Short mmCIF file of N, CA and C in Angstrom, two decimals:
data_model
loop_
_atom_site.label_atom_id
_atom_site.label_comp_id
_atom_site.label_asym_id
_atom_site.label_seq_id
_atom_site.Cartn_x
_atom_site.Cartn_y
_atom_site.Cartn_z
N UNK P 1 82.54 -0.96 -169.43
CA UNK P 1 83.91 -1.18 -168.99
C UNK P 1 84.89 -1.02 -170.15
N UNK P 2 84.31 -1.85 -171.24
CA UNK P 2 85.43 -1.61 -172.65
C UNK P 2 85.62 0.08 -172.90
N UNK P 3 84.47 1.09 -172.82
CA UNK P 3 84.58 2.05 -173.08
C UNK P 3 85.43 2.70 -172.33
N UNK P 4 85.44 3.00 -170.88
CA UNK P 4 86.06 3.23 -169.68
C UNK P 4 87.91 3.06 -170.25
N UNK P 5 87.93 1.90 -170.39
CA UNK P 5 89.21 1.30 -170.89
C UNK P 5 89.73 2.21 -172.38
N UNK P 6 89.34 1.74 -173.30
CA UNK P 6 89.59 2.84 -174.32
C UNK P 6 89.90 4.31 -173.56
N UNK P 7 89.01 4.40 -172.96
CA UNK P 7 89.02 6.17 -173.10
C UNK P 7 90.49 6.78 -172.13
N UNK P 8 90.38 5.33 -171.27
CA UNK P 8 91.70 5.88 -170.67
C UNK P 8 93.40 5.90 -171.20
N UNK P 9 93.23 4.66 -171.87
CA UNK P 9 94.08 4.47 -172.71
C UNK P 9 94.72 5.55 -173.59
N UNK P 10 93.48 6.01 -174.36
CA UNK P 10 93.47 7.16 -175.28
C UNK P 10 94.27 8.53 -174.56
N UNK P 11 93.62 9.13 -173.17
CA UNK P 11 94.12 9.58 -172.90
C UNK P 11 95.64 9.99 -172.33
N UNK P 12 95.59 8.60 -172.09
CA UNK P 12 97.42 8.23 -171.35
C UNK P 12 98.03 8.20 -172.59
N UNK P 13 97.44 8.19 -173.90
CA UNK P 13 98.50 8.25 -175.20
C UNK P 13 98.58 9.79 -175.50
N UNK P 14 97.28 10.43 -175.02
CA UNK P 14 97.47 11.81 -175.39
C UNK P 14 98.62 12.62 -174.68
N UNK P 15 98.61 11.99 -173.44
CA UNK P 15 99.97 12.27 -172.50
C UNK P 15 101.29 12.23 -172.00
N UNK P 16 101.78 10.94 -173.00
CA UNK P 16 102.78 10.26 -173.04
C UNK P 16 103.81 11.10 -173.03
N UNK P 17 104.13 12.32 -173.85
CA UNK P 17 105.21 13.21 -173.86
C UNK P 17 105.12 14.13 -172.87
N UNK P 18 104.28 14.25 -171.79
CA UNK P 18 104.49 15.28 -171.77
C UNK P 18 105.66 15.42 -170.26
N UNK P 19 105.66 14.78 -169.49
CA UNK P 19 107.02 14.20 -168.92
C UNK P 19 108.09 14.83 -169.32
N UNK P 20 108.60 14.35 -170.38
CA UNK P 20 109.78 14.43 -171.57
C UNK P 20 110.08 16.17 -171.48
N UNK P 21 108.79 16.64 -171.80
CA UNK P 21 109.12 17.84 -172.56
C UNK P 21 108.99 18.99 -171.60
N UNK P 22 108.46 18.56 -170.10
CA UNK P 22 109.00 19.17 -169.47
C UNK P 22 109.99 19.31 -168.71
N UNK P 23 110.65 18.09 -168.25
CA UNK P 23 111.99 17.78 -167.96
C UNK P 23 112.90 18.78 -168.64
N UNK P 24 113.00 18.53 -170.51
CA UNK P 24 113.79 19.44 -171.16
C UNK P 24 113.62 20.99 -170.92
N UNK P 25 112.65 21.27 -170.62
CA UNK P 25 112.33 22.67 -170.26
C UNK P 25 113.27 23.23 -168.87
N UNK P 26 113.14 22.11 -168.05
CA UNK P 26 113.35 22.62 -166.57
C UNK P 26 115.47 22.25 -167.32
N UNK P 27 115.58 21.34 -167.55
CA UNK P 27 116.57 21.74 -168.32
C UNK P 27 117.35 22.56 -168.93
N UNK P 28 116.76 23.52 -170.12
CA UNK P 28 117.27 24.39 -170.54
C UNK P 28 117.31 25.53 -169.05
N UNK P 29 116.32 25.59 -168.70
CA UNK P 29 116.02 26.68 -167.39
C UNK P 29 117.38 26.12 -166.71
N UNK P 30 117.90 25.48 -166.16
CA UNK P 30 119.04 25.76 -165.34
C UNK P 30 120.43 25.70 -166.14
N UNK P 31 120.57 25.49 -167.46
CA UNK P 31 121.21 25.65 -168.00
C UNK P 31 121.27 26.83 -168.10
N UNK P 32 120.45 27.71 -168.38
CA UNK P 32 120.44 29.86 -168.24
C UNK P 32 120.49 30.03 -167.09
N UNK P 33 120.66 29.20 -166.01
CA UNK P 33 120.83 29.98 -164.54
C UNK P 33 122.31 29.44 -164.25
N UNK P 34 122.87 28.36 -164.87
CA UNK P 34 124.04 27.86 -164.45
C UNK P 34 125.23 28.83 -165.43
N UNK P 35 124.74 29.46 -166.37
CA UNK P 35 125.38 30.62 -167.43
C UNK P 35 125.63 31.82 -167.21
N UNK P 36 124.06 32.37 -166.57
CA UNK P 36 123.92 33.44 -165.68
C UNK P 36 125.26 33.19 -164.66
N UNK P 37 125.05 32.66 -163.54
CA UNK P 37 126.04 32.35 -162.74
C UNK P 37 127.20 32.33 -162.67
N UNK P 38 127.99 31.38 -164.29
CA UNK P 38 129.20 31.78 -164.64
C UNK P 38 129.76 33.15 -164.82
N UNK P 39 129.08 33.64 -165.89
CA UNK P 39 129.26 35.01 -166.19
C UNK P 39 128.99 36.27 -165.02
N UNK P 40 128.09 35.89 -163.77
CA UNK P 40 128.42 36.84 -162.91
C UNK P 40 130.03 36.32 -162.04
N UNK P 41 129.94 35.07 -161.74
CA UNK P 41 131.16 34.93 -160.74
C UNK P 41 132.31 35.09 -161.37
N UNK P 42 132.79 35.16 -162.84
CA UNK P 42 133.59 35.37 -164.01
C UNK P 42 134.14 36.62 -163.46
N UNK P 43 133.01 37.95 -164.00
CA UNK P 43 133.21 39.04 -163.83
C UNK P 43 133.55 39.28 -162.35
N UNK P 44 132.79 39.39 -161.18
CA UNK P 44 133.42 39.14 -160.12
C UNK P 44 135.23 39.31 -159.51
N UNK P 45 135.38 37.94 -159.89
CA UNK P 45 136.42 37.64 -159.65
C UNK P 45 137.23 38.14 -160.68
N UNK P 46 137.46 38.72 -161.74
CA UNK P 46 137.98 39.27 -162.88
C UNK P 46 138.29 41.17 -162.65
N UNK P 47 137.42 41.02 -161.68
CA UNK P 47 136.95 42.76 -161.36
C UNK P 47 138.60 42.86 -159.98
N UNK P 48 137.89 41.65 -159.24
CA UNK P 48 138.60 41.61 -158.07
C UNK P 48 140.43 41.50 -157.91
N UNK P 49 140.33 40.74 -158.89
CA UNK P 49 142.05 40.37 -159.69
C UNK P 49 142.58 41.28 -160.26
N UNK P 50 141.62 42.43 -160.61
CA UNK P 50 142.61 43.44 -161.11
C UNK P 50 142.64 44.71 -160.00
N UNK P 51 142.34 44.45 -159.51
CA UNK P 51 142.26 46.06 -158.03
C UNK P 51 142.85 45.23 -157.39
N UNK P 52 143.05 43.96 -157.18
CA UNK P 52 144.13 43.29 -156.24
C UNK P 52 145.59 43.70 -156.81
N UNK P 53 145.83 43.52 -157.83
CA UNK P 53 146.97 43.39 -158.75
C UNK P 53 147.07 44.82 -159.04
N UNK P 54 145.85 45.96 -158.94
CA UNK P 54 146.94 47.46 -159.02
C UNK P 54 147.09 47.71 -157.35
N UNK P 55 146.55 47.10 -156.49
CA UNK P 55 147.15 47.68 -154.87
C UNK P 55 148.42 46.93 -155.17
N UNK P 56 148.58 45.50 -154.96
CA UNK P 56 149.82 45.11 -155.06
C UNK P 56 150.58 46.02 -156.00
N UNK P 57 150.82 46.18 -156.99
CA UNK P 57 151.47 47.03 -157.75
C UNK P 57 151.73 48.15 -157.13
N UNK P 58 150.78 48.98 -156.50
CA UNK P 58 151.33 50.56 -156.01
C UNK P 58 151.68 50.18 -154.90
N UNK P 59 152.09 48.75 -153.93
CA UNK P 59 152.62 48.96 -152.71
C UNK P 59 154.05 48.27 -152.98
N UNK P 60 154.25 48.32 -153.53
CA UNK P 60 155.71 47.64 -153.99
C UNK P 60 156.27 47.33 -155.48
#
C-alpha cells in the first residue's frame, strides 16, 4: 500500500504542470486566430471604404 501511495504521488508530481502549460498554449493559439481575424476584417473593411468613397466621389 505504502508503495502504491508513493508511486502515485510521484507521478501526480510528475504532472503537476502540465495543465498550466497547456492552457498557455491554447492561449497563445487564439491569440494568432484573434490577430489573424483582426488583420483580415481590417483589410476588409479598409478595401471596402475606399471603393465606397471613389463611387461616392464619381457620383457627385
Amino acid at each position: 500500500m505504502v508503495v502504491y501511495v508513493r508511486q502515485t504521488l510521484a507521478r501526480l508530481a510528475d504532472e503537476a504542470g502540465e495543465g498550466v502549460i497547456s492552457a498557455a498554449i491554447v492561449v497563445l493559439i487564439m491569440a494568432l486566430l484573434g490577430a489573424a481575424m483582426w488583420a483580415a476584417f481590417n483589410g476588409i473593411f479598409t478595401s471596402a471604404t475606399n471603393e465606397i468613397q471613389t463611387t461616392v466621389e464619381s457620383i457627385g
